[in-house]
Every structure is written in structure tokens, then in C-alpha cells.
Amino acid sequence: DQQVKQNSPSLSVQEGRISILNCDYTNSMFDYFLWYKKYPAEGPTFLISISSIKDKNEDGRFTVFLNKSAKHLSLHIVPSQPGDSAVYFCAAALEGNQFYFGTGTSLTVIP
Amino acid sequence: NAGVTQTPKFQVLKTGQSMTLQCAQDMNHNSMYWYRQDPGMGLRLIYYSASEGTTDKGEVPNGYNVSRLNKREFSLRLESAAPSQTSVYFCASNNYGYTFGSGTRLTVV
């Protein structure tokens, strides 16, 4: 039973435009959320996180939005760059312990 | 560089063979994890260790054993490999955000 879902397996965006990656979760007790980025043949790397007490966190071109009532978070990348092409995983955790990962969204930024 | 180191990077096993995947971290993290990544399945937790001397099962523990040798090292053992264990394996350590190793691509034929 997948507790964290990324319903879009892939996304293509033109360079310079906004990329929006979505993630839904089922457990309302999750209190910490993260996004990871993964290039082929490498391990996932941490991108940005958000605590459940916030609804937005921004780091440069990356912004994560959390809608607790909808159990939904999203990652916005503005402007998108070709180097952003990767697989993005969202993850959710309870009290910072075991993390549950989504299935990933493959982002392609077209030059 | 500080981080998580996994060995080997690639391995091919025959059905029934055994092997141990090694993982070490130098960030002094208490928690360590083993995940497998399969197409369309995301990252699934095999086992984790919340602290030195403790280990717990994750979502998909069957066919695996682990050892938390010390705070730095957390190994994953396949006693009798099966084709269903063909996957990419990631070790991670955690301090309110995972740091992952670069992965081990295992093929069981």
C-alpha cells in the first residue's frame, strides 16, 4: 500500500518555464517532507524539505508547497534548466524516522 | 568527501549464491537504512538500524539479513540470491534528511 504517491511518471518542460512536480500522501500524521533528485547511476541527493508546521519553503529556484488538508505537496522549479533533468522523488516521514518514498517523476527540461 | 560509501557498485550472482553488500558512513549518523529501487516501485525499505546494535525490518525484508557492525557500518546480506532480488540497492544514513550512497546494481541470473 503506497503511502506516498507521485501520479505523473514523467514531465517535459521547456527551458525557462516552470516545472511543477506533484506528490500525494495518505498518512495525515506525516510531519516532515522532502524532495530528492536522482541522476542515472547515482544515489538520490537531497533537494529541499518542509516541516508540517509550514506551508511553503523556498531555496533559490526551488519552492516546495504543502497543503495538509489535501495531503498534497508540490515542487516548483523556476526557471527550469536542462541540468534539472532528473528523476525527482518525494518522501514523507513521521518524527523524522522512517521515510516513505514516492515512485518518482522523470523531469526532462528541453533546451 | 564525507558521505555514504557502498561497495560493490555492480555484481552479478547466480541463483542460490550469497553475498554481502557493504555500507559505511562517516557523518556520525545514528540511523542507517537499506533500500531497493525497482522500476515503477520507487524506493522500498528493506531494513533499517535506528542506532548501533539495533536493526528492524522495513517493507520488503524477506530474503535479506543485516548487520550493524558499528556506528559507521551497516551491511546487507543475501543468503541465497533469487532473480526477484535483481535491483539497485541504496544505503543511506539519516539526520533529518537522508544521505544516500551511489548504489549497487545487482543482477541475479
Short mmCIF file of N, CA, C and O in Angstrom, two decimals, chain B residues 6-65:
data_model
loop_
_atom_site.label_atom_id
_atom_site.label_comp_id
_atom_site.label_asym_id
_atom_site.label_seq_id
_atom_site.Cartn_x
_atom_site.Cartn_y
_atom_site.Cartn_z
N GLN B 6 29.25 2.81 -0.62
CA GLN B 6 28.73 1.45 -0.83
C GLN B 6 29.68 0.68 -1.72
O GLN B 6 30.20 1.21 -2.71
N THR B 7 29.84 -0.60 -1.40
CA THR B 7 30.58 -1.50 -2.28
C THR B 7 29.88 -2.84 -2.33
O THR B 7 29.27 -3.27 -1.35
N PRO B 8 29.94 -3.55 -3.48
CA PRO B 8 30.48 -3.10 -4.76
C PRO B 8 29.48 -2.21 -5.50
O PRO B 8 28.36 -2.05 -5.05
N LYS B 9 29.87 -1.67 -6.63
CA LYS B 9 28.96 -0.88 -7.45
C LYS B 9 28.13 -1.77 -8.37
O LYS B 9 26.99 -1.42 -8.71
N PHE B 10 28.70 -2.87 -8.80
CA PHE B 10 28.00 -3.80 -9.68
C PHE B 10 28.29 -5.23 -9.22
O PHE B 10 29.38 -5.50 -8.72
N GLN B 11 27.31 -6.11 -9.39
CA GLN B 11 27.52 -7.50 -9.04
C GLN B 11 26.54 -8.36 -9.82
O GLN B 11 25.37 -8.00 -9.95
N VAL B 12 27.04 -9.47 -10.33
CA VAL B 12 26.18 -10.47 -10.96
C VAL B 12 26.32 -11.75 -10.15
O VAL B 12 27.43 -12.22 -9.89
N LEU B 13 25.19 -12.30 -9.74
CA LEU B 13 25.17 -13.54 -8.96
C LEU B 13 24.37 -14.59 -9.69
O LEU B 13 23.44 -14.27 -10.44
N LYS B 14 24.70 -15.83 -9.41
CA LYS B 14 23.85 -16.93 -9.87
C LYS B 14 22.82 -17.22 -8.78
O LYS B 14 23.07 -17.01 -7.58
N THR B 15 21.67 -17.69 -9.20
CA THR B 15 20.63 -18.07 -8.24
C THR B 15 21.21 -19.02 -7.20
O THR B 15 21.87 -20.01 -7.53
N GLY B 16 20.94 -18.69 -5.93
CA GLY B 16 21.42 -19.54 -4.84
C GLY B 16 22.73 -19.08 -4.21
O GLY B 16 23.06 -19.50 -3.10
N GLN B 17 23.46 -18.22 -4.91
CA GLN B 17 24.71 -17.71 -4.33
C GLN B 17 24.40 -16.70 -3.23
O GLN B 17 23.31 -16.13 -3.17
N SER B 18 25.39 -16.47 -2.39
CA SER B 18 25.23 -15.48 -1.32
C SER B 18 26.23 -14.36 -1.53
O SER B 18 27.25 -14.52 -2.21
N MET B 19 25.91 -13.21 -0.96
CA MET B 19 26.84 -12.09 -0.99
C MET B 19 26.43 -11.06 0.06
O MET B 19 25.28 -11.07 0.54
N THR B 20 27.37 -10.20 0.38
CA THR B 20 27.13 -9.12 1.33
C THR B 20 27.44 -7.79 0.68
O THR B 20 28.51 -7.62 0.09
N LEU B 21 26.49 -6.87 0.78
CA LEU B 21 26.70 -5.50 0.33
C LEU B 21 27.17 -4.68 1.53
O LEU B 21 26.57 -4.74 2.61
N GLN B 22 28.23 -3.94 1.30
CA GLN B 22 28.83 -3.17 2.39
C GLN B 22 28.43 -1.70 2.30
O GLN B 22 28.27 -1.15 1.21
N CYS B 23 28.28 -1.08 3.46
CA CYS B 23 27.94 0.33 3.52
C CYS B 23 28.63 0.96 4.72
O CYS B 23 28.61 0.38 5.82
N ALA B 24 29.21 2.12 4.51
CA ALA B 24 29.84 2.85 5.60
C ALA B 24 29.56 4.34 5.46
O ALA B 24 29.52 4.86 4.35
N GLN B 25 29.35 5.01 6.60
CA GLN B 25 29.13 6.45 6.60
C GLN B 25 30.07 7.09 7.61
O GLN B 25 30.37 6.51 8.65
N ASP B 26 30.49 8.31 7.28
CA ASP B 26 31.44 9.00 8.15
C ASP B 26 30.86 10.30 8.69
O ASP B 26 31.60 11.24 8.99
N MET B 27 29.55 10.36 8.82
CA MET B 27 28.89 11.58 9.29
C MET B 27 28.41 11.45 10.73
O MET B 27 27.70 12.32 11.22
N ASN B 28 28.74 10.34 11.36
CA ASN B 28 28.36 10.11 12.75
C ASN B 28 26.84 10.05 12.94
O ASN B 28 26.32 10.39 14.01
N HIS B 29 26.13 9.61 11.88
CA HIS B 29 24.68 9.47 11.99
C HIS B 29 24.33 8.21 12.77
O HIS B 29 24.99 7.18 12.64
N ASN B 30 23.26 8.29 13.53
CA ASN B 30 22.81 7.11 14.27
C ASN B 30 22.06 6.13 13.37
O ASN B 30 22.20 4.92 13.49
N SER B 31 21.22 6.66 12.48
CA SER B 31 20.33 5.80 11.70
C SER B 31 20.91 5.47 10.34
O SER B 31 21.44 6.34 9.65
N MET B 32 20.75 4.20 9.96
CA MET B 32 21.19 3.76 8.63
C MET B 32 20.12 2.86 8.04
O MET B 32 19.37 2.21 8.76
N TYR B 33 20.08 2.82 6.70
CA TYR B 33 18.98 2.17 6.01
C TYR B 33 19.51 1.43 4.78
O TYR B 33 20.49 1.84 4.17
N TRP B 34 18.77 0.41 4.37
CA TRP B 34 18.95 -0.21 3.07
C TRP B 34 17.63 -0.16 2.32
O TRP B 34 16.59 -0.59 2.83
N TYR B 35 17.72 0.38 1.09
CA TYR B 35 16.57 0.46 0.20
C TYR B 35 16.89 -0.31 -1.08
O TYR B 35 18.04 -0.45 -1.48
N ARG B 36 15.82 -0.73 -1.75
CA ARG B 36 15.97 -1.21 -3.11
C ARG B 36 15.09 -0.37 -4.02
O ARG B 36 14.00 0.09 -3.60
N GLN B 37 15.57 -0.15 -5.22
CA GLN B 37 14.81 0.63 -6.18
C GLN B 37 14.52 -0.21 -7.41
O GLN B 37 15.45 -0.71 -8.06
N ASP B 38 13.25 -0.36 -7.71
CA ASP B 38 12.81 -1.11 -8.87
C ASP B 38 11.94 -0.22 -9.74
O ASP B 38 11.24 0.66 -9.22
N PRO B 39 11.95 -0.44 -11.04
CA PRO B 39 11.15 0.41 -11.94
C PRO B 39 9.68 0.45 -11.51
O PRO B 39 9.07 -0.59 -11.28
N GLY B 40 9.13 1.65 -11.44
CA GLY B 40 7.73 1.81 -11.08
C GLY B 40 7.39 1.57 -9.63
O GLY B 40 6.23 1.65 -9.24
N MET B 41 8.40 1.29 -8.81
CA MET B 41 8.15 0.96 -7.40
C MET B 41 8.76 1.98 -6.46
O MET B 41 8.54 1.93 -5.26
N GLY B 42 9.53 2.89 -6.96
CA GLY B 42 10.18 3.85 -6.07
C GLY B 42 11.22 3.17 -5.20
O GLY B 42 11.73 2.10 -5.53
N LEU B 43 11.51 3.78 -4.08
CA LEU B 43 12.48 3.24 -3.13
C LEU B 43 11.72 2.52 -2.02
O LEU B 43 10.86 3.10 -1.37
N ARG B 44 12.05 1.27 -1.82
CA ARG B 44 11.37 0.49 -0.78
C ARG B 44 12.38 0.07 0.28
O ARG B 44 13.45 -0.43 -0.02
N LEU B 45 11.98 0.25 1.52
CA LEU B 45 12.87 -0.01 2.65
C LEU B 45 12.98 -1.50 2.93
O LEU B 45 11.96 -2.19 3.10
N ILE B 46 14.20 -2.00 3.02
CA ILE B 46 14.43 -3.41 3.30
C ILE B 46 14.62 -3.59 4.81
O ILE B 46 13.87 -4.33 5.45
N TYR B 47 15.60 -2.95 5.36
CA TYR B 47 15.90 -2.97 6.78
C TYR B 47 16.45 -1.60 7.18
O TYR B 47 16.99 -0.89 6.35
N TYR B 48 16.32 -1.31 8.45
CA TYR B 48 16.97 -0.11 8.95
C TYR B 48 17.53 -0.37 10.34
O TYR B 48 17.17 -1.35 11.01
N SER B 49 18.41 0.54 10.73
CA SER B 49 19.03 0.46 12.05
C SER B 49 18.97 1.85 12.66
O SER B 49 19.61 2.77 12.19
N ALA B 50 18.17 1.98 13.70
CA ALA B 50 17.98 3.29 14.33
C ALA B 50 19.21 3.71 15.13
O ALA B 50 19.44 4.91 15.36
N SER B 51 19.97 2.74 15.58
CA SER B 51 21.19 3.05 16.32
C SER B 51 22.07 1.81 16.33
O SER B 51 21.63 0.70 16.00
N GLU B 52 23.31 2.00 16.73
CA GLU B 52 24.24 0.88 16.79
C GLU B 52 23.67 -0.21 17.68
O GLU B 52 23.17 0.05 18.77
N GLY B 53 23.68 -1.44 17.18
CA GLY B 53 23.19 -2.56 17.96
C GLY B 53 21.74 -2.90 17.75
O GLY B 53 21.25 -3.90 18.29
N THR B 54 21.01 -2.09 16.97
CA THR B 54 19.60 -2.39 16.71
C THR B 54 19.34 -2.46 15.21
O THR B 54 19.93 -1.71 14.44
N THR B 55 18.46 -3.38 14.83
CA THR B 55 18.02 -3.45 13.44
C THR B 55 16.53 -3.78 13.42
O THR B 55 16.02 -4.46 14.34
N ASP B 56 15.83 -3.30 12.39
CA ASP B 56 14.40 -3.55 12.26
C ASP B 56 14.04 -3.78 10.81
O ASP B 56 14.69 -3.23 9.91
N LYS B 57 12.98 -4.55 10.61
CA LYS B 57 12.52 -4.84 9.26
C LYS B 57 11.78 -3.63 8.68
O LYS B 57 11.10 -2.91 9.39
N GLY B 58 11.94 -3.48 7.36
CA GLY B 58 11.19 -2.47 6.64
C GLY B 58 10.04 -3.10 5.88
O GLY B 58 9.42 -4.06 6.33
N GLU B 59 9.77 -2.56 4.70
CA GLU B 59 8.65 -3.04 3.89
C GLU B 59 8.90 -4.40 3.25
O GLU B 59 7.99 -5.22 3.10
N VAL B 60 10.14 -4.64 2.81
CA VAL B 60 10.45 -5.83 2.00
C VAL B 60 11.67 -6.57 2.54
O VAL B 60 12.68 -6.70 1.86
N PRO B 61 11.61 -7.11 3.75
CA PRO B 61 12.79 -7.72 4.35
C PRO B 61 13.09 -9.16 3.94
O PRO B 61 14.20 -9.66 4.17
N ASN B 62 12.10 -9.84 3.34
CA ASN B 62 12.26 -11.27 3.08
C ASN B 62 13.43 -11.54 2.13
O ASN B 62 13.54 -10.94 1.06
N GLY B 63 14.28 -12.49 2.51
CA GLY B 63 15.42 -12.86 1.70
C GLY B 63 16.69 -12.11 2.04
O GLY B 63 17.72 -12.33 1.40
N TYR B 64 16.59 -11.23 3.03
CA TYR B 64 17.74 -10.40 3.41
C TYR B 64 18.02 -10.50 4.91
O TYR B 64 17.11 -10.73 5.70
N ASN B 65 19.27 -10.27 5.25
CA ASN B 65 19.66 -10.07 6.64
C ASN B 65 20.60 -8.88 6.70
O ASN B 65 21.24 -8.53 5.71
#
